[in-house]
Coordinates of C-alpha atoms and ligand atoms in Angstrom, one line a residue:
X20 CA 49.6 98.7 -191.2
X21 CA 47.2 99.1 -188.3
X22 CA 45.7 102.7 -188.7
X23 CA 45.1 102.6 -185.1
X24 CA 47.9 104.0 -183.3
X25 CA 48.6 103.1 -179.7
X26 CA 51.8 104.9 -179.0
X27 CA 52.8 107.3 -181.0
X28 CA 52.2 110.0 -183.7
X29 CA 52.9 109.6 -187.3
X30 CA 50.5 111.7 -189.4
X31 CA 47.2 113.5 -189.6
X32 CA 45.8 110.8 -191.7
X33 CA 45.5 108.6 -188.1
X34 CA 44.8 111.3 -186.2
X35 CA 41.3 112.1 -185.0
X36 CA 39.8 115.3 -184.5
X37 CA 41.5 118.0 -182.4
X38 CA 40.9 120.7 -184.5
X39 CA 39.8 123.5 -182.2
X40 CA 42.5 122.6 -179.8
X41 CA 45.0 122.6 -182.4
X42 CA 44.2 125.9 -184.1
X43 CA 44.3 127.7 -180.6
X44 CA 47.3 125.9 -180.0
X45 CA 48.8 127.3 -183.1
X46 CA 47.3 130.2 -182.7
X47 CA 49.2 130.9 -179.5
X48 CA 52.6 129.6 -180.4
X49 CA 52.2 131.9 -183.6
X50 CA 51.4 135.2 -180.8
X51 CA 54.6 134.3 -178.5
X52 CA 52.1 133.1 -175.9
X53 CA 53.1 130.8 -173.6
X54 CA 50.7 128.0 -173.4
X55 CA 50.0 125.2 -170.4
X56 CA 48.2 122.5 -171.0
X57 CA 46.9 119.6 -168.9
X58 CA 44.1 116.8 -168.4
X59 CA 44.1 112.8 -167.6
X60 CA 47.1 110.4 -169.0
X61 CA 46.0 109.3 -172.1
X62 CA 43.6 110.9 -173.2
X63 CA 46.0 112.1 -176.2
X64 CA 48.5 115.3 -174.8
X65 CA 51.6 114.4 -176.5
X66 CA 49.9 112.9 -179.8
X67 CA 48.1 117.0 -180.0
X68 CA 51.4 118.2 -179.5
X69 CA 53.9 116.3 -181.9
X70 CA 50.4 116.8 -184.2
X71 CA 51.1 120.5 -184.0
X72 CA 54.5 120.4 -184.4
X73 CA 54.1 118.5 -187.5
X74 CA 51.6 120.8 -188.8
X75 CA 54.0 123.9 -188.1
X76 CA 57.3 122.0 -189.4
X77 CA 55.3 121.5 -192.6
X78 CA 55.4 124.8 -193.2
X79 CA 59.8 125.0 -192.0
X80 CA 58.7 126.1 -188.4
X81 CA 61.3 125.1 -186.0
X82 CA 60.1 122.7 -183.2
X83 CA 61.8 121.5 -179.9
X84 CA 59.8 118.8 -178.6
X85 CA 61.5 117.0 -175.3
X86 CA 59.6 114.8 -172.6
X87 CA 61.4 115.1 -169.3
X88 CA 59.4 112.7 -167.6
X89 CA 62.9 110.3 -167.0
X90 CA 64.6 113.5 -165.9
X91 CA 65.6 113.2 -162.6
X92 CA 67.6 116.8 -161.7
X93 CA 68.3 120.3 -163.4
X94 CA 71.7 118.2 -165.3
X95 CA 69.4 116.3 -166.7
X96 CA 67.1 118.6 -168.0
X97 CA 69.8 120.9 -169.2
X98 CA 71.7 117.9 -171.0
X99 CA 68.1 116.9 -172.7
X100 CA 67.4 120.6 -173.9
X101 CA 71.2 120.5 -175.3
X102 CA 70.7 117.7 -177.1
X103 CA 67.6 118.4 -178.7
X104 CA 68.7 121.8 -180.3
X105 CA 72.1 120.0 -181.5
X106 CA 69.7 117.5 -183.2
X107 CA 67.1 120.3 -184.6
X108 CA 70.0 122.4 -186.1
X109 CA 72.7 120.7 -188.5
X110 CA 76.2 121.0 -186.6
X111 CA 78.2 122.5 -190.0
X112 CA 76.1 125.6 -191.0
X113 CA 74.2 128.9 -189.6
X114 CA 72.5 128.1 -186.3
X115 CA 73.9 124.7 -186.0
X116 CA 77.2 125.6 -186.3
X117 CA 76.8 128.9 -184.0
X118 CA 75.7 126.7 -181.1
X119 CA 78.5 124.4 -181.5
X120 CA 80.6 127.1 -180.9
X121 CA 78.3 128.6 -177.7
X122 CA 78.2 125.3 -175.9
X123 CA 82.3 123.8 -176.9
X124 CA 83.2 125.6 -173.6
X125 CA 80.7 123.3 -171.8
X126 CA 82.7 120.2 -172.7
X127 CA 79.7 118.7 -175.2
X128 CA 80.0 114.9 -175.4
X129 CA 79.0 112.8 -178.3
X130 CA 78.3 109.3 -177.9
X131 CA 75.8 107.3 -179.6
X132 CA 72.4 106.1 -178.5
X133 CA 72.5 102.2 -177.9
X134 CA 68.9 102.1 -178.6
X135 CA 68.5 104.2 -181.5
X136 CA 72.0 104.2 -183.1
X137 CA 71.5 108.3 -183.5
X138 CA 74.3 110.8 -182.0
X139 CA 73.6 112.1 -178.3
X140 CA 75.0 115.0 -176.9
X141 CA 76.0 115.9 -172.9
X142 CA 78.1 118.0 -171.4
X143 CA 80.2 117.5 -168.8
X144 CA 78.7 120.0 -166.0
X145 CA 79.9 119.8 -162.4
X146 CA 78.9 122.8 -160.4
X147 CA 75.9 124.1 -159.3
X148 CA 76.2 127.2 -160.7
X149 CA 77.3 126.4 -163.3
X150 CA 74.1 124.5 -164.4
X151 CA 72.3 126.9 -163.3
X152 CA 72.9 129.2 -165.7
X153 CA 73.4 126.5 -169.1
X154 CA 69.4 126.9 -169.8
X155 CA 69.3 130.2 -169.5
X156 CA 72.6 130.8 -171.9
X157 CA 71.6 128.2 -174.3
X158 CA 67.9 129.7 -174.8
X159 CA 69.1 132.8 -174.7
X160 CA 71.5 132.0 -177.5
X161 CA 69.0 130.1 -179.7
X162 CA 66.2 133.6 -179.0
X163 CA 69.1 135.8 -180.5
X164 CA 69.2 133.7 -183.9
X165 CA 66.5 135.6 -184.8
X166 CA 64.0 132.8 -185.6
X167 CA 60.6 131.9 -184.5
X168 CA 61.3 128.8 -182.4
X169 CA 58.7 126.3 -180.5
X170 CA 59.9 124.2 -177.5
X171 CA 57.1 121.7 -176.2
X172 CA 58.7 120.6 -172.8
X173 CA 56.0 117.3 -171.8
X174 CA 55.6 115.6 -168.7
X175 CA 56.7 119.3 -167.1
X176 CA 55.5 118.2 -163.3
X177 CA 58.4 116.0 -163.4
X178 CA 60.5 119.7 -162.4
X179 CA 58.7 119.4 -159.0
X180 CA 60.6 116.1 -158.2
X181 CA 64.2 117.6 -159.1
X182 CA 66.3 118.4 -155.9
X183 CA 67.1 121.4 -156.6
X184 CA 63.7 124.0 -155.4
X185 CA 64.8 127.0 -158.1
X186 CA 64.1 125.0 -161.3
X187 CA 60.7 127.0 -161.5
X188 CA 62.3 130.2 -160.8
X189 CA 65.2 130.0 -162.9
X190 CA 62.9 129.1 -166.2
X191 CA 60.7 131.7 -165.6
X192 CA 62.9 134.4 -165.4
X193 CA 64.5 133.5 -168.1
X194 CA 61.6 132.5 -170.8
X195 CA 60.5 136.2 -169.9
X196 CA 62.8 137.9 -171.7
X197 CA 62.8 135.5 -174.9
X198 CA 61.7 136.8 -177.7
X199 CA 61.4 134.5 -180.7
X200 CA 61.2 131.4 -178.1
X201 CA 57.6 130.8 -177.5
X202 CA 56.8 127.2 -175.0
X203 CA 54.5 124.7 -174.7
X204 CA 54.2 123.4 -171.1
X205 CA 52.4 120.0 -170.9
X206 CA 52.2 117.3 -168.2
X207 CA 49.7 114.5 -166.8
X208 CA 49.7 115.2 -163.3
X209 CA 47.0 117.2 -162.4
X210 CA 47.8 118.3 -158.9
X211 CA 51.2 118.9 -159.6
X212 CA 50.2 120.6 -162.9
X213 CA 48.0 123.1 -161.2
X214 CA 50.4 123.4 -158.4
X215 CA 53.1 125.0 -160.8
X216 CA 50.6 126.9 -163.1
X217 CA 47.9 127.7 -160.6
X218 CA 49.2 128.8 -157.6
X219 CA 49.9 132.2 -156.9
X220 CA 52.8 132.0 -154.8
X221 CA 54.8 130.1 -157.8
X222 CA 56.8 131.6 -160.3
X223 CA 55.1 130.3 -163.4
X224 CA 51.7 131.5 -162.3
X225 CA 49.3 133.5 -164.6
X226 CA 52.3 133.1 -167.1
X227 CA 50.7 131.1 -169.6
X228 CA 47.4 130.6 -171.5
X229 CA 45.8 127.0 -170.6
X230 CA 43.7 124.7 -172.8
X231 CA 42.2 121.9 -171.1
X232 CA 41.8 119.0 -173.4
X233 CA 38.9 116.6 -173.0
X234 CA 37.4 113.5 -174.7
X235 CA 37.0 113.4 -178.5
X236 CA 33.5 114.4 -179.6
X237 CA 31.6 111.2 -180.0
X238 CA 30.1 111.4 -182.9
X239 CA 33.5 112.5 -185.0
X240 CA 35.3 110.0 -183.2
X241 CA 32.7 107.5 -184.4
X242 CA 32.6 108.8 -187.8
X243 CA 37.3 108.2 -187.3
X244 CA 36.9 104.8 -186.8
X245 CA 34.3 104.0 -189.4
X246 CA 36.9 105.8 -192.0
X247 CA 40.0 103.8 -190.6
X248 CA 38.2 100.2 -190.6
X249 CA 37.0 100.6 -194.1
X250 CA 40.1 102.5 -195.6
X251 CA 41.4 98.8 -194.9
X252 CA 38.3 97.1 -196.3
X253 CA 36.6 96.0 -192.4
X254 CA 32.9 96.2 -192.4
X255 CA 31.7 97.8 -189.2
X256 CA 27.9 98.9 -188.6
X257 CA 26.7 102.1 -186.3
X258 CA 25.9 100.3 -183.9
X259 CA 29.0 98.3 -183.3
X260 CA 30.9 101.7 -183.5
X261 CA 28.8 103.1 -180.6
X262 CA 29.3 100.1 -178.8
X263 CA 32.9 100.5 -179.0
X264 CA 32.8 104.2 -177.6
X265 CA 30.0 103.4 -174.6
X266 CA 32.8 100.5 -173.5
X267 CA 36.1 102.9 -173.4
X268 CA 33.8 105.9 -172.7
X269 CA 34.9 107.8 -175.4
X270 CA 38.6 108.0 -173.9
X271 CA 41.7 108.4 -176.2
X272 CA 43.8 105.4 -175.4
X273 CA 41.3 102.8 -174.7
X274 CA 39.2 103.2 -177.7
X275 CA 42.4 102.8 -180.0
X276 CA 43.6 100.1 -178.0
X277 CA 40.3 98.5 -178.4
X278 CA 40.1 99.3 -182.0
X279 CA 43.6 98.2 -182.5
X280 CA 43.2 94.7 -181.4
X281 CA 39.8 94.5 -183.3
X282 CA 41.5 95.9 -186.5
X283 CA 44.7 93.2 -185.8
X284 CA 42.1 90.1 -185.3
X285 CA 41.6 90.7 -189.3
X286 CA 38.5 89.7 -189.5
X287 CA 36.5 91.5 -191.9
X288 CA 33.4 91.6 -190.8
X289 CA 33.6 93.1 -187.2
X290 CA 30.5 91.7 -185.6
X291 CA 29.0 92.8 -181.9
X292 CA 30.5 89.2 -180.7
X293 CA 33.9 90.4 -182.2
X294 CA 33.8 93.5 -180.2
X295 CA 33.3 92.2 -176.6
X296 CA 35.9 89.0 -177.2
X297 CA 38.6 91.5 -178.2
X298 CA 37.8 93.5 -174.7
X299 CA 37.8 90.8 -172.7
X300 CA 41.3 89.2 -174.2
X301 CA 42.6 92.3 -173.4
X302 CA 41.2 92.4 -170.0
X303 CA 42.2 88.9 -169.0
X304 CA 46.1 89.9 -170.9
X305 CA 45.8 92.6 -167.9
X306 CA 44.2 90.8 -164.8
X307 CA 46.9 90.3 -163.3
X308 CA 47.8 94.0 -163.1
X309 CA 44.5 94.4 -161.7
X310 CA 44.6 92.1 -159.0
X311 CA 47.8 93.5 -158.0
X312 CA 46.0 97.0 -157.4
X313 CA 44.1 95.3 -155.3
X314 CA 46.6 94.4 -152.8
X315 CA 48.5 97.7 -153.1
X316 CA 45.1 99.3 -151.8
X317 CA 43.1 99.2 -148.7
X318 CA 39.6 97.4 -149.0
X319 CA 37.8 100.1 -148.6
X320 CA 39.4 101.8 -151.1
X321 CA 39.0 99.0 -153.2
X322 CA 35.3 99.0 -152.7
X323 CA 34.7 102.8 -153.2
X324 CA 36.6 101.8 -156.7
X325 CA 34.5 99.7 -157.5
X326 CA 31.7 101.5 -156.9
X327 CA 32.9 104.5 -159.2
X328 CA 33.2 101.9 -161.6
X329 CA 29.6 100.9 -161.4
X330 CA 28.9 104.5 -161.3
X331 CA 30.6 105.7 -164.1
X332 CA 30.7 109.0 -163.5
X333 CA 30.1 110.0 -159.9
X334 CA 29.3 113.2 -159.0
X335 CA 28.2 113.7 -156.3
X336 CA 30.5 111.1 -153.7
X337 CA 29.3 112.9 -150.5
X338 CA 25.7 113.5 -150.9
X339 CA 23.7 110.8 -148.3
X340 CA 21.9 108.9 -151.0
X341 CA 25.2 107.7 -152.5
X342 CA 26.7 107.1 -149.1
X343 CA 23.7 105.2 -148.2
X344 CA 23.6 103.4 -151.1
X345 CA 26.5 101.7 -151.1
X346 CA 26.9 101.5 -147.4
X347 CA 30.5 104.0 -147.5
X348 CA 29.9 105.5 -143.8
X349 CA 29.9 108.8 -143.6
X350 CA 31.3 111.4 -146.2
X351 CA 34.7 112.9 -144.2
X352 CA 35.7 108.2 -144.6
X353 CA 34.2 108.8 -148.3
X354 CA 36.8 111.9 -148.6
X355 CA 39.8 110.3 -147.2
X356 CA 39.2 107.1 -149.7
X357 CA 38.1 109.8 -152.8
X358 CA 41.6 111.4 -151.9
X359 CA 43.8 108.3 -151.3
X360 CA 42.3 107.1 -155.0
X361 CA 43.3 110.1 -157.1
X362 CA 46.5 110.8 -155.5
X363 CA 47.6 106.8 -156.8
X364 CA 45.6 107.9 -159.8
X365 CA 43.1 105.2 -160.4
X366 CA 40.5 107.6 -159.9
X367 CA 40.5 111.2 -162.4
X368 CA 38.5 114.0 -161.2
X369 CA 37.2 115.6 -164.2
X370 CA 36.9 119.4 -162.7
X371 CA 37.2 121.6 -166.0
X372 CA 33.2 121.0 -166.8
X373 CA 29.8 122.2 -166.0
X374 CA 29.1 118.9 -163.9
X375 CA 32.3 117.9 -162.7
X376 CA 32.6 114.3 -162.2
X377 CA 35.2 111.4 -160.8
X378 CA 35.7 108.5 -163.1
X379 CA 38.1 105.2 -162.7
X380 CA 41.0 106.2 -164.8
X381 CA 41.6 103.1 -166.8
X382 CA 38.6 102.3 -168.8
X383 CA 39.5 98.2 -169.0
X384 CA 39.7 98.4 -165.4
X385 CA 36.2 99.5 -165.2
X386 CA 35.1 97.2 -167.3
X387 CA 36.5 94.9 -165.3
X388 CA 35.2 96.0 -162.1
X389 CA 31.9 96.0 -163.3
X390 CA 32.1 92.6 -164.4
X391 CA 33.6 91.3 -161.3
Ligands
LIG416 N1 43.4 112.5 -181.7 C1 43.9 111.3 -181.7 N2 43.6 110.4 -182.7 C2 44.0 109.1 -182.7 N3 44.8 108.6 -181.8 C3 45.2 109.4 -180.8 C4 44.7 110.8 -180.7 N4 45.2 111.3 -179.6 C5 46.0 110.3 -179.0 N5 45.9 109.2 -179.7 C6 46.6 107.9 -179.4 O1 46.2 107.6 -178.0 C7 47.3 107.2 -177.3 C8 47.5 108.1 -176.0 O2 47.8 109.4 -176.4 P1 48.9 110.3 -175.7 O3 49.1 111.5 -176.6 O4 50.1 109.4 -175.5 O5 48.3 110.7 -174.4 P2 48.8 111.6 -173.2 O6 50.0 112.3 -173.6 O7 47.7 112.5 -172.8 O8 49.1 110.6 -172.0 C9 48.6 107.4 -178.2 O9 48.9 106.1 -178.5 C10 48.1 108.1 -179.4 O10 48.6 107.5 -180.6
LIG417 MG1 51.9 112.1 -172.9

């Protein structure tokens, strides 16, 4: 098996690092403290989460994990959250059968998951109200079982897009008076993640303790892949290994990605040559993508990308030097572009450190740009 995952979480044997975030993590869900956390796509939010779960299942804590980003109004959310405890908790004894008997008013559906062949449960909500007030009954019912329960709710920004404007509102006032509930809020969308969490004039503000998560150390992610290529019996020198990191800039996705495909080519002895053909098949596999950005953007946004690329990290996009540099105009043109970029998110703005910086968001892109 190829020990380098790109899409999922199995085990802490191919998991790297996170140990800091995953004891405060822990340590939070253990003090019925609500925790928010948020940072760029990929970088390895869900994988921390269902790595935390599995580390507190291990040792019979209950975990609710759902990811609403497909969720497209307060029904949905409600029918997800439903499901999810009538799949935590076995239907013929204690809590399992309890909630059966809670939610058999709600007209509960089974059917069966084309995809997966595993039972799904909906119920058959038509009014407003009355959805309105399913989450609150069905937490409330699983806080009064008297167990220390964990729901992770991932991809949380996608509430903002429901219809209905109380979503916020009604959680909050809810998850306040749990008990034995205690919630992990995670999403990719900065903005929208701050929005919700940040803002004073939201409900969910100063509710929750954040952790930001950022890039893997270098060095212990270097020392990961080392252990995973020669578990398998690759031979892969220091330098190589650096290499490797310095092309994906240390980033979550792209240096598993990159190590996946090296790992699948089979060759033993993973040579410097090795290295940049694997990034490049992968690049050309995505070109197309690429030049399809390019006409979904205006030129001069397309330019300014570019030149973050070349950059690498850029921090300073409105100081004259840079402008003059590159030629960009002047800096309120620079700003417009800078914002257009990070709202489609090709750029990330990495705010949560000494220097903050902006970056091109998919690391093969870069690589790509600066090749170009
Ligand atoms: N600490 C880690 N060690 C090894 N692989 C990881 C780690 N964190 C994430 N990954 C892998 O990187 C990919 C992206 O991580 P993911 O958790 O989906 O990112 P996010 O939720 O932030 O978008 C996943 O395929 C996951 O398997
Ligand atoms: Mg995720």
């Amino acid at each position: 098996m190829n020990p380098f995952l790109i899409n999922n979480y199995i085990s802490p044997e191919y998991f790297c690092d996170r140990e800091s975030e995953s004891k405060t993590l822990i340590s939070n869900i253990v003090n019925k403290s609500n925790v928010a956390f948020f940072a760029q796509r990929k970088i390895g939010k869900t994988a921390l989460i269902n790595h935390v779960l599995y580390l507190l299942q291990k040792k019979k804590q209950t975990a609710i994990y759902i990811d609403i980003y497909a969720t497209q109004n307060l029904k949905e959310l409600t029918n997800i959250l439903a499901n999810s405890i009538y799949k935590a908790f076995p239907e013929n004894k204690g809590i399992g059968k309890r909630f059966w008997e809670v939610i058999k008013i709600l007209r509960p559906i089974i059917s069966v998951d084309e995809i997966t062949g595993s039972p799904q449960l909906s119920l058959d909500i038509t009014q407003t109200k009355q959805f309105e007030n399913t989450i609150p009954q069905l937490l409330k019912f699983l806080d009064q079982q008297n167990k220390a329960i964990i729901i992770a709710i991932d991809e949380f920004q996608q509430i903002l897009n429901y219809p209905e404007k109380n979503v916020e509102a009604i959680l909050r006032t809810c998850i306040q008076q749990l008990k034995n509930i205690s919630f992990v809020f995670c999403g990719s969308n900065q903005k929208m993640m701050h929005y919700i969490f940040y803002n004073a004039k939201r409900p969910f503000y100063a509710s929750t303790s954040s952790i930001n998560l950022k890039k893997i150390d270098k060095t212990v992610y270097a020392e990961f892949i080392k252990l995973q290529f020669e578990k398998h019996k690759f031979k892969i020198n220091t330098e190589d290994i650096e290499l490797i990191l310095d092309l994906t800039d240390c980033h979550t996705y792209y240096t598993q990605r990159l190590c996946h495909e090296i790992f699948a080519r089979g060759v033993k002895k993973i040579t410097t040559s090795i290295v940049f053909q694997t990034i490049n098949t992968i690049i050309s596999d995505n070109e197309a993508i690429y030049f399809q950005y390019r006409n979904l953007i205006t030129p001069s946004q397309w330019n300014l990308l570019k030149v973050i690329a070349i950059e690498k990290k850029l921090e300073q996009p409105y100081a004259q030097k840079f402008i003059f540099k590159y030629n960009l105009g002047n800096s309120a043109n620079v700003k417009r572009v800078i914002e257009a970029l990070s709202e489609k998110e090709l750029i990330y703005y990495n705010s949560t450190i000494e220097k903050p910086y902006y970056e091109v968001s998919d690391k093969f892109l870069m690589f790509w740009l600066q090749h170009k």
